[in-house]
Tab-separated table of C-alpha atoms in Angstrom:
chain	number	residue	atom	x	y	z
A	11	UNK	CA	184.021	138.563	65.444
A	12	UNK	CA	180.632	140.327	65.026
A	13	UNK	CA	179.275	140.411	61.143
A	14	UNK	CA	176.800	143.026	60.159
A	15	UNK	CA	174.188	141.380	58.127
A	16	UNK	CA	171.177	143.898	56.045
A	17	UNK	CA	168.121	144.328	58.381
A	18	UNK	CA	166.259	142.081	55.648
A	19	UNK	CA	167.827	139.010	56.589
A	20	UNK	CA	166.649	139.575	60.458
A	21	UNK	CA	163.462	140.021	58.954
A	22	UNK	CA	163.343	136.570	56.852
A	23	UNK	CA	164.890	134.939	59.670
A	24	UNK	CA	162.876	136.500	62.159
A	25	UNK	CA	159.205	135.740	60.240
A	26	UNK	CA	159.771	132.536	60.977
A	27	UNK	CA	157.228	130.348	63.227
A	28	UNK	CA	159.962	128.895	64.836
A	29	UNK	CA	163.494	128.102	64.770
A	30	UNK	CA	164.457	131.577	64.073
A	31	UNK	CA	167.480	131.983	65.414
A	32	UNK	CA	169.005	128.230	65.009
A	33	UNK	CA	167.457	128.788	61.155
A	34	UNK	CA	169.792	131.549	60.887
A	35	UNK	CA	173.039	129.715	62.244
A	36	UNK	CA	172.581	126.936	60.483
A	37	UNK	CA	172.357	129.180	57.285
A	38	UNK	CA	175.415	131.183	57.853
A	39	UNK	CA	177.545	127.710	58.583
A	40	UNK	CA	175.967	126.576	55.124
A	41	UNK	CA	177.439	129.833	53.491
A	42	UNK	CA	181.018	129.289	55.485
A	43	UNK	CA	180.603	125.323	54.076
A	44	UNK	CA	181.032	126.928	50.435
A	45	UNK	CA	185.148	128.203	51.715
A	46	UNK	CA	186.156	125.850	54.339
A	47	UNK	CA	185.743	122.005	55.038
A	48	UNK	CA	182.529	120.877	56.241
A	49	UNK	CA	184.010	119.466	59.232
A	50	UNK	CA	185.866	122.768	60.416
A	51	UNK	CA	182.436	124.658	60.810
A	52	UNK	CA	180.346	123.984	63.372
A	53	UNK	CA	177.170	126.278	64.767
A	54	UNK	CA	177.003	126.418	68.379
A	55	UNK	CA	174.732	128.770	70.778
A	56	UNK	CA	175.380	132.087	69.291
A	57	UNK	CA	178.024	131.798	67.073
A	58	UNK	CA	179.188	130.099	63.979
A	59	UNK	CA	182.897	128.275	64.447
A	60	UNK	CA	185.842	128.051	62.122
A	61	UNK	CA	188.426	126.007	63.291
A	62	UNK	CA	191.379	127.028	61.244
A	63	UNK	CA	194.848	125.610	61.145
A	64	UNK	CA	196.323	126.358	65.216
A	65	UNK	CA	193.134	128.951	65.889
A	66	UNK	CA	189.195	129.219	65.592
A	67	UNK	CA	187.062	132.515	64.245
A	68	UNK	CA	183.812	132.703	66.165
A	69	UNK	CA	181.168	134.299	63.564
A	70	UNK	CA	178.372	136.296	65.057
A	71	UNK	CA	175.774	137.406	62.686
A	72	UNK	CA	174.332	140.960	63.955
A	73	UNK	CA	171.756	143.401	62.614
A	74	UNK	CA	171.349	147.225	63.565
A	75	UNK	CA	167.776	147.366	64.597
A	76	UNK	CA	167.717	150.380	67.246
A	77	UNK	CA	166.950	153.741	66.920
A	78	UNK	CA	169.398	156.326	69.332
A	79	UNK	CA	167.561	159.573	70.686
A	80	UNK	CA	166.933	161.425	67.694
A	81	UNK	CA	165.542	158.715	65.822
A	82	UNK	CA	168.933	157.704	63.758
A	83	UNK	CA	169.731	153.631	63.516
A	84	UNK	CA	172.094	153.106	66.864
A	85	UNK	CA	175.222	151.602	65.588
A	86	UNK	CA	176.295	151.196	69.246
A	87	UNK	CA	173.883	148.018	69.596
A	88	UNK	CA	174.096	144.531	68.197
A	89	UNK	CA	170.729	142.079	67.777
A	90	UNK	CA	172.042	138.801	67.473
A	91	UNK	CA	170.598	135.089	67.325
A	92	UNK	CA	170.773	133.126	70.742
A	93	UNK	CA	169.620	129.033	70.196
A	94	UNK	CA	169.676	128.301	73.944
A	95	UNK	CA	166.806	127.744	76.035
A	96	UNK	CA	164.449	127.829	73.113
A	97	UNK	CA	166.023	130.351	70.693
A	98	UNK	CA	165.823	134.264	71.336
A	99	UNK	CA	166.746	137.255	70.142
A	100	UNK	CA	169.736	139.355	72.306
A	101	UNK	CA	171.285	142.189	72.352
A	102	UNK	CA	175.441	143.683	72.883
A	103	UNK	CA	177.440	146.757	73.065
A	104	UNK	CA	180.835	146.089	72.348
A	105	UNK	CA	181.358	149.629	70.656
A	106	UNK	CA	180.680	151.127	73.963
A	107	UNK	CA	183.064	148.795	76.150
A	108	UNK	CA	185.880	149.307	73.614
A	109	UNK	CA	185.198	153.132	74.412
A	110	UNK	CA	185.071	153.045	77.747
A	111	UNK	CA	188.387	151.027	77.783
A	112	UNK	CA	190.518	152.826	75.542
A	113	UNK	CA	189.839	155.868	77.356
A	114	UNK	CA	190.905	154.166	80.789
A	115	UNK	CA	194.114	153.579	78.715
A	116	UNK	CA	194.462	156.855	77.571
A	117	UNK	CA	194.440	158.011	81.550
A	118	UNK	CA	197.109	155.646	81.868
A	119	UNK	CA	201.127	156.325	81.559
A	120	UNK	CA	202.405	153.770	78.865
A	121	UNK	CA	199.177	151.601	77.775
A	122	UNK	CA	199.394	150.389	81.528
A	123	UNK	CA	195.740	148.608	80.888
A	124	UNK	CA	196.227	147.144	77.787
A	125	UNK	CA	199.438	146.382	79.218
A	126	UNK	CA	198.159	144.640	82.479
A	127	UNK	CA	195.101	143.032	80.664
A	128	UNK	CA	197.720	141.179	78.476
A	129	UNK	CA	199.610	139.780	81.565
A	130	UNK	CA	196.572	138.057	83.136
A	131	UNK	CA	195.660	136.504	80.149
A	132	UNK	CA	199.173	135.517	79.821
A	133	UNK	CA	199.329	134.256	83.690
A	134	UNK	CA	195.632	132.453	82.805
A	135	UNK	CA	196.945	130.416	80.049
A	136	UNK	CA	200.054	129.897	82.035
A	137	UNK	CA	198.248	128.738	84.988
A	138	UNK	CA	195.188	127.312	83.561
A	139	UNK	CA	192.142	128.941	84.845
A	140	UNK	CA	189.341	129.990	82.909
A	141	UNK	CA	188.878	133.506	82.850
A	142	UNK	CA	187.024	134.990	79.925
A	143	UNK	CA	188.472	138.106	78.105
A	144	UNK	CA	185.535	140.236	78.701
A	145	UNK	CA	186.118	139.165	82.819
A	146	UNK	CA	189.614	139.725	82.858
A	147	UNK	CA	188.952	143.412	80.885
A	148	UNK	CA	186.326	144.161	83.452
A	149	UNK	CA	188.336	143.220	86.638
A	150	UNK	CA	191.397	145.315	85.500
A	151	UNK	CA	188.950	148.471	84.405
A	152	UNK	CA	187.657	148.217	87.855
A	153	UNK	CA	190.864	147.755	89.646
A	154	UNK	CA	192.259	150.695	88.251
A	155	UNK	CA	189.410	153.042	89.119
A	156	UNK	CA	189.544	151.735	92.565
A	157	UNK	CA	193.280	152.066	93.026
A	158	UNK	CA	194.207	154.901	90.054
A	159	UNK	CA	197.520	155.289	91.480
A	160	UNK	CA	198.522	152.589	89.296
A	161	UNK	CA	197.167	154.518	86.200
A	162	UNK	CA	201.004	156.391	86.337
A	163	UNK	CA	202.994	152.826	86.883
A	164	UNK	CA	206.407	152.881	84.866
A	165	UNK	CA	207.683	149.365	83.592
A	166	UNK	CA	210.240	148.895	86.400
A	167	UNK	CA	206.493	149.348	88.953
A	168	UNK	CA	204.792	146.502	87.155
A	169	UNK	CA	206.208	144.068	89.708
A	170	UNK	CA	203.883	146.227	92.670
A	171	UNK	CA	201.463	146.602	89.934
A	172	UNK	CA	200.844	142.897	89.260
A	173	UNK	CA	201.094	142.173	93.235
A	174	UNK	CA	198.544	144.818	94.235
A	175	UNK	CA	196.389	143.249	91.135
A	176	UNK	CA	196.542	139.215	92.692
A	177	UNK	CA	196.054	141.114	96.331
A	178	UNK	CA	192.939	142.996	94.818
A	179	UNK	CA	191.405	139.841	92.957
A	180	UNK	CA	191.555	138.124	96.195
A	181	UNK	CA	190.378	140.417	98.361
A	182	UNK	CA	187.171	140.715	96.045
A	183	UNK	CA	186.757	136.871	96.700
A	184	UNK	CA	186.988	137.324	100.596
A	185	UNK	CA	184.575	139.670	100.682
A	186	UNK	CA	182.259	137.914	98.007
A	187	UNK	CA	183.288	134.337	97.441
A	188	UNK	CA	179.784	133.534	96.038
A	189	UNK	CA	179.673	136.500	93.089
A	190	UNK	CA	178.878	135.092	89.855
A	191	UNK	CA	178.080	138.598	88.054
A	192	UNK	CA	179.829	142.102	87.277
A	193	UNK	CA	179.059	144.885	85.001
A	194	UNK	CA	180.985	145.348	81.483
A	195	UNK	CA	182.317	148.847	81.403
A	196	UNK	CA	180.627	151.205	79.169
A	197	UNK	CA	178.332	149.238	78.408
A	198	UNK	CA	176.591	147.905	81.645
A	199	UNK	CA	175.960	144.599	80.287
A	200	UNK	CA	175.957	141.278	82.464
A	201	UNK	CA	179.708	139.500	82.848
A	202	UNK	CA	179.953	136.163	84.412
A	203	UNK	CA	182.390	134.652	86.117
A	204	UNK	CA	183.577	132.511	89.315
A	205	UNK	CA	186.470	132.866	91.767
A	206	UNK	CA	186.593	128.819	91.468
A	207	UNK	CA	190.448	129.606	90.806
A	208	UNK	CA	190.809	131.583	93.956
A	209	UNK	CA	193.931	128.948	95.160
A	210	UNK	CA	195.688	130.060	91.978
A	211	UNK	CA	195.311	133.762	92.763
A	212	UNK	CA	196.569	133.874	95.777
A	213	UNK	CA	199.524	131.606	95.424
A	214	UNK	CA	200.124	134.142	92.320
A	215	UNK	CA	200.126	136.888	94.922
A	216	UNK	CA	202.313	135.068	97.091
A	217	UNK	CA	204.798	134.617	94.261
A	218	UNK	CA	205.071	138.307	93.412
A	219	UNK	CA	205.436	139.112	96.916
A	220	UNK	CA	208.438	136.574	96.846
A	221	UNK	CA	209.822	137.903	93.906
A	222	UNK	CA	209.441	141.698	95.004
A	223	UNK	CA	211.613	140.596	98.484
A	224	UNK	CA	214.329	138.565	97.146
A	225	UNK	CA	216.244	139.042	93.619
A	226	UNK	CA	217.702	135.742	93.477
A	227	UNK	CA	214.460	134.152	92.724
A	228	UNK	CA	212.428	136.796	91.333
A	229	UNK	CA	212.922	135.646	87.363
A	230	UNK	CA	212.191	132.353	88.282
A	231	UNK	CA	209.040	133.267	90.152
A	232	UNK	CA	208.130	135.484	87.416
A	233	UNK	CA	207.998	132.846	85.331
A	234	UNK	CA	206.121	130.829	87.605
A	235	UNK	CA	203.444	133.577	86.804
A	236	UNK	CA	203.239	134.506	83.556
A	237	UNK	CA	204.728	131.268	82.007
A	238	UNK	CA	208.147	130.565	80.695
A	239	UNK	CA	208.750	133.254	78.440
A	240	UNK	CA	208.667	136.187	81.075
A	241	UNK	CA	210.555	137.795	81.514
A	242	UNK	CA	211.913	138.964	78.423
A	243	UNK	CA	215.642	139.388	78.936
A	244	UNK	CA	217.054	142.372	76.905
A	245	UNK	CA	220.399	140.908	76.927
A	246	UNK	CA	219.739	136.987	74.687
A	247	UNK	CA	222.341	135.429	76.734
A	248	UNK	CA	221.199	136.018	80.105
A	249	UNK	CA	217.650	135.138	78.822
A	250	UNK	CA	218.940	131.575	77.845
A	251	UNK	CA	221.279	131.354	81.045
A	252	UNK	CA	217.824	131.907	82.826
A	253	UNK	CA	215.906	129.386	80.759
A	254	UNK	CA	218.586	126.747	81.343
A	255	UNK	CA	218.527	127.115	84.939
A	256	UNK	CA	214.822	126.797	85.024
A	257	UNK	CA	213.921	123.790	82.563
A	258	UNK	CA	215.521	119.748	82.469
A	259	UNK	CA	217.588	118.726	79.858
A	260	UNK	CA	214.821	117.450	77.584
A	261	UNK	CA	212.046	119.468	78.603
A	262	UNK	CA	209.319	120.128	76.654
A	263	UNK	CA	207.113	123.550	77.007
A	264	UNK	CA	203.450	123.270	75.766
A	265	UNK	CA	203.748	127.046	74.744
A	266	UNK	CA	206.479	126.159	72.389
A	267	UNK	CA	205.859	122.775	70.879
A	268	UNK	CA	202.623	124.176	69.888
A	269	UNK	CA	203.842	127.455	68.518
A	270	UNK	CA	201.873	129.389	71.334
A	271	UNK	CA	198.758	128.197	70.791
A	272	UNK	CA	197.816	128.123	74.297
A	273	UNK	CA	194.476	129.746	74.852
A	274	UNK	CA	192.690	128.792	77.909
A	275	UNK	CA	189.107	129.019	77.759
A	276	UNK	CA	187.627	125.483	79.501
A	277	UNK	CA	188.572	123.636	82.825
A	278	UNK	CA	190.329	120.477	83.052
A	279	UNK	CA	190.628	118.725	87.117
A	280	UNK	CA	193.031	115.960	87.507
A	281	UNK	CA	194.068	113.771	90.570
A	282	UNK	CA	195.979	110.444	91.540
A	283	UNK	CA	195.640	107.207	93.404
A	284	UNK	CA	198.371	105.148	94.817
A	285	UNK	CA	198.748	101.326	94.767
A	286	UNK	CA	198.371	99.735	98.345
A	287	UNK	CA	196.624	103.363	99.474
A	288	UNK	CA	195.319	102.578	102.981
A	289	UNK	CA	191.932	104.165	103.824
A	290	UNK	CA	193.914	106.691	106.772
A	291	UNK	CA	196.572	107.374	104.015
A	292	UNK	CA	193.818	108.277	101.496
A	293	UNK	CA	192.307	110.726	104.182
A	294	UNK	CA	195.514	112.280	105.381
A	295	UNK	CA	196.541	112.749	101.645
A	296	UNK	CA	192.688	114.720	100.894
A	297	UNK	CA	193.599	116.701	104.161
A	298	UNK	CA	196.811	117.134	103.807
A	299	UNK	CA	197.855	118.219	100.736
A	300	UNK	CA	201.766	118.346	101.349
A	301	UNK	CA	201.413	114.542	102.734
A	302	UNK	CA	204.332	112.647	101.208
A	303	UNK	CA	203.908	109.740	98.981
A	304	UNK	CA	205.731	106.269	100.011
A	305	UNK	CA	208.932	105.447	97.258
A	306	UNK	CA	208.251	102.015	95.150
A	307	UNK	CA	204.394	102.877	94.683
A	308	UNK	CA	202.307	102.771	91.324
A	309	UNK	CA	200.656	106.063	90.847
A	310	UNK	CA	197.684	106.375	88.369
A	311	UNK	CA	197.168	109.782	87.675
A	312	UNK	CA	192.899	110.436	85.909
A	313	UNK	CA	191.032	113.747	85.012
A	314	UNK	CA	188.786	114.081	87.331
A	315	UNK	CA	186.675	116.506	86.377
A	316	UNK	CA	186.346	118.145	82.535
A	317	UNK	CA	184.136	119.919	80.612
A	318	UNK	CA	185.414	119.626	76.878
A	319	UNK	CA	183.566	118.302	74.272
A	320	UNK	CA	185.590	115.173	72.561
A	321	UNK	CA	187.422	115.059	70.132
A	322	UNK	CA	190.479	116.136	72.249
A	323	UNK	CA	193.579	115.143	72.651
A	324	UNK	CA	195.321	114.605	76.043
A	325	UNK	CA	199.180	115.165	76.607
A	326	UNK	CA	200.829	115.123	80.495
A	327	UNK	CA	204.213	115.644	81.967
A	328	UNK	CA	205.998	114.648	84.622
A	329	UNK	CA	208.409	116.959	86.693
A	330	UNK	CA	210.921	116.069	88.903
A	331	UNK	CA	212.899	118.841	90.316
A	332	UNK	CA	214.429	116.529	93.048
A	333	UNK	CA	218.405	116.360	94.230
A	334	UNK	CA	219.029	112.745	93.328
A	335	UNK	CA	217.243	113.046	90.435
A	336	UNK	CA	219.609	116.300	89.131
A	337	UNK	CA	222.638	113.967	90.806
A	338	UNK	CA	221.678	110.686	88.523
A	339	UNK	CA	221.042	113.226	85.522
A	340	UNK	CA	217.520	111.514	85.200
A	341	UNK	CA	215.446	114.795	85.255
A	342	UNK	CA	212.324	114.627	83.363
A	343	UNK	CA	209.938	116.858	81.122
A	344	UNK	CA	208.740	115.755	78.301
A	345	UNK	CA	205.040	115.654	76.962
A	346	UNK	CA	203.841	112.204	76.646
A	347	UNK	CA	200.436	110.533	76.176
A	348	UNK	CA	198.302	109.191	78.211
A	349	UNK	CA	199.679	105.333	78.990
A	350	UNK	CA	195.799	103.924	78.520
A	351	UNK	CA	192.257	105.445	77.977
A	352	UNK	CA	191.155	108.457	75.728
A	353	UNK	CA	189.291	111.696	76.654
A	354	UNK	CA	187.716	111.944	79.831
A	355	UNK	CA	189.055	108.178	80.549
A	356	UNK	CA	192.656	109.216	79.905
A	357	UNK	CA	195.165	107.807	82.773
A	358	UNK	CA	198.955	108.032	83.504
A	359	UNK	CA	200.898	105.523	85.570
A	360	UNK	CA	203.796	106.342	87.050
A	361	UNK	CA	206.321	105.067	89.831
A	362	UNK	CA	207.656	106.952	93.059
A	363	UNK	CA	211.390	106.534	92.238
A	364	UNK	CA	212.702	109.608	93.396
A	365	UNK	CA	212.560	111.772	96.916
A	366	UNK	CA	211.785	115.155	96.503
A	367	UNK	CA	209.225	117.397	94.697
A	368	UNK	CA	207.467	116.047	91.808
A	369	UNK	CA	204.829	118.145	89.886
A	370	UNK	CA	202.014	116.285	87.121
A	371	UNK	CA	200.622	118.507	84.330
A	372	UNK	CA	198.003	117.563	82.368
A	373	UNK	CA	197.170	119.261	79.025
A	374	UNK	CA	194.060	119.126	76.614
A	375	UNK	CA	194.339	119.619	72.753
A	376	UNK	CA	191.546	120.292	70.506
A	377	UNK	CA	192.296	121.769	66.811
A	378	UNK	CA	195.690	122.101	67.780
A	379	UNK	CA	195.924	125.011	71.014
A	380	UNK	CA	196.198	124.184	74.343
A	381	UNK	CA	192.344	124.935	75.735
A	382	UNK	CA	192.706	123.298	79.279
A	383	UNK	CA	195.602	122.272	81.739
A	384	UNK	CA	196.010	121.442	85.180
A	385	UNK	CA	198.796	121.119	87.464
A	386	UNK	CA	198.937	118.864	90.551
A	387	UNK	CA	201.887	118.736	93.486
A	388	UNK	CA	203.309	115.064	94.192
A	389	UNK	CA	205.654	115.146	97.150
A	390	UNK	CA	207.641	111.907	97.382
């Protein structure tokens, strides 16, 4: 959230032989100190944040200091303090990108932008990739003046819409796996991001291409998109019908034992060993990703890459969606904690009881929302 501060405070701050921009922070988390507890504010890079009960407000002081054309202060342009690399002075345009956006959405039948910006974020939290807002805004503004057939898409076209948009994003990595920046619209300004989750965009094409071809299992792989609560059922019964066919006895969502505080903005990696893993086995298994795992092993599941900053918490779940496991009525779901270690030393050990599929999740907490989670397939 951007705060407009008096052009006098840039100037105090900005007289300053060094330090200017840190100086400034540090004096606008002093001034938050005087509301909330000390240890709920916290200055970092460019912004000032509040962590708050289940959510966090990211202050950024900002001063008007441009003139437009005809001399007048531009209100379309934001100075604000930057501490990295030394401490500079930057500017952003988020007037103009709201422009340009809304009036995308205003060529659009139904809010179709707004509509399909909401779903990815939905499908990143779901899925846990990091996508930032400002990415996700720019890749749908784009897709939509490449393809602005999809500017008239009804609600019952939002299946094809959502396909074409997973069949889009991947294209765009074929043809430039390495891209790191795009253009904001309206404004122009840098956007960075990485098709590191380019597995997870495909197999999310894959499942709306499933679910377009065969009803039977297109609610389930809807959900397997956009997370458990899509799709909305008009008709309460047949929504719970659907959720009981999809989830164990005891299972436990993430999305719903923390209210929906899932908001996925880091990266969390995990993977697993197994007890009495031959060299060969270890190989086929890094090869061969649907490689079975032997019954009666230990299995210690370990983050194996991670790029919060402790304190976190760490919560997993085990899935097993197997047919002796539905037969003995000993289907799992529930969160648990990690059986040893904390943070980035967090481990899980398990046992290969059951054939069948098996799925690991791995979830990170930090002031109570879900930031980071990973998923990883363990065929037994």
């Amino acid at each position: 959230m951007a705060f407009e501060l008096p052009k006098s405070t840039y100037d105090k701050f900005n007289g300053y032989s060094s330090s200017k921009q840190s100086s400034l922070l540090q004096d606008v988390k002093k001034a938050l100190q005087e509301v909330y507890e000390d240890d709920r504010v916290k200055a970092d890079g460019q912004i000032v944040g509040v962590n708050l009960d289940g959510f966090r407000i990211e202050v950024l002081p900002t001063f008007y200091l441009n003139e437009d054309n005809d001399g007048n202060l531009d209100t379309d342009i934001y100075t604000y303090p930057d501490t990295n690399e030394g401490g500079r002075w930057r500017e952003t345009k988020p007037k103009k990108e709201i422009r340009a956006t809304r009036e995308l959405n205003d060529e659009c039948t139904d809010n179709t932008y707004r509509h399909l910006s909401r779903m990815i974020r939905a499908w990143k939290n779901n899925v846990g990739i990091n996508f930032s807002g400002l990415w996700i805004d720019t890749l749908t503004y784009n897709f939509f003046n490449s393809y602005s057939e999809h500017k008239n898409s009804s609600y019952k076209n939002y299946g094809d819409l959502t396909k074409d948009f997973f069949k889009y994003l991947y294209d765009q990595y074929e043809t430039s796996p390495d891209k790191k920046i795009w253009r904001a619209p309206g404004s122009n300004q840098v956007v960075h991001g990485s098709w590191q989750g380019h597995r997870k965009i495909k197999k999310a094409y894959q499942l709306c291409l499933e679910a377009l071809e065969d009803e039977v299992i297109a609610n389930e792989n809807w959900s397997k998109v956009f997370g458990i609560n899509f799709p909305i059922e008009e008709n309460e019964t047949i929504s719970e019908s659907l959720l009981s066919i999809r989830k164990a006895p005891d299972e436990q969502f993430i999305e719903y034992e923390y209210s929906g505080k899932v908001d996925i903005r880091n990266s969390v990696s995990i993977d697993y060993s197994i007890s009495r893993e031959s060299k060969t086995w270890k190989m086929l298994k890094e090869s061969l990703p649907s490689m079975t795992v032997p019954m009666s092993r230990d299995l210690e599941f370990h983050i194996q890459s991670i790029d919060v900053e402790p304190p976190y918490e760490v919560k997993w779940k085990v899935r097993n969606v197997g047919s002796l496991a539905k037969e003995k009525k000993q289907q799992r779901g529930k969160l648990q904690p990690s059986s040893f270690g904390k943070h980035k030393t967090s481990k899980l050990v398990e046992s290969s009881n059951f054939n069948g599929e098996h799925w690991v999740e791995c979830y990170v907490i930090k002031n109570n929302i879900c930031i980071a989670r990973d998923r990883i397939s363990v065929p037994i």
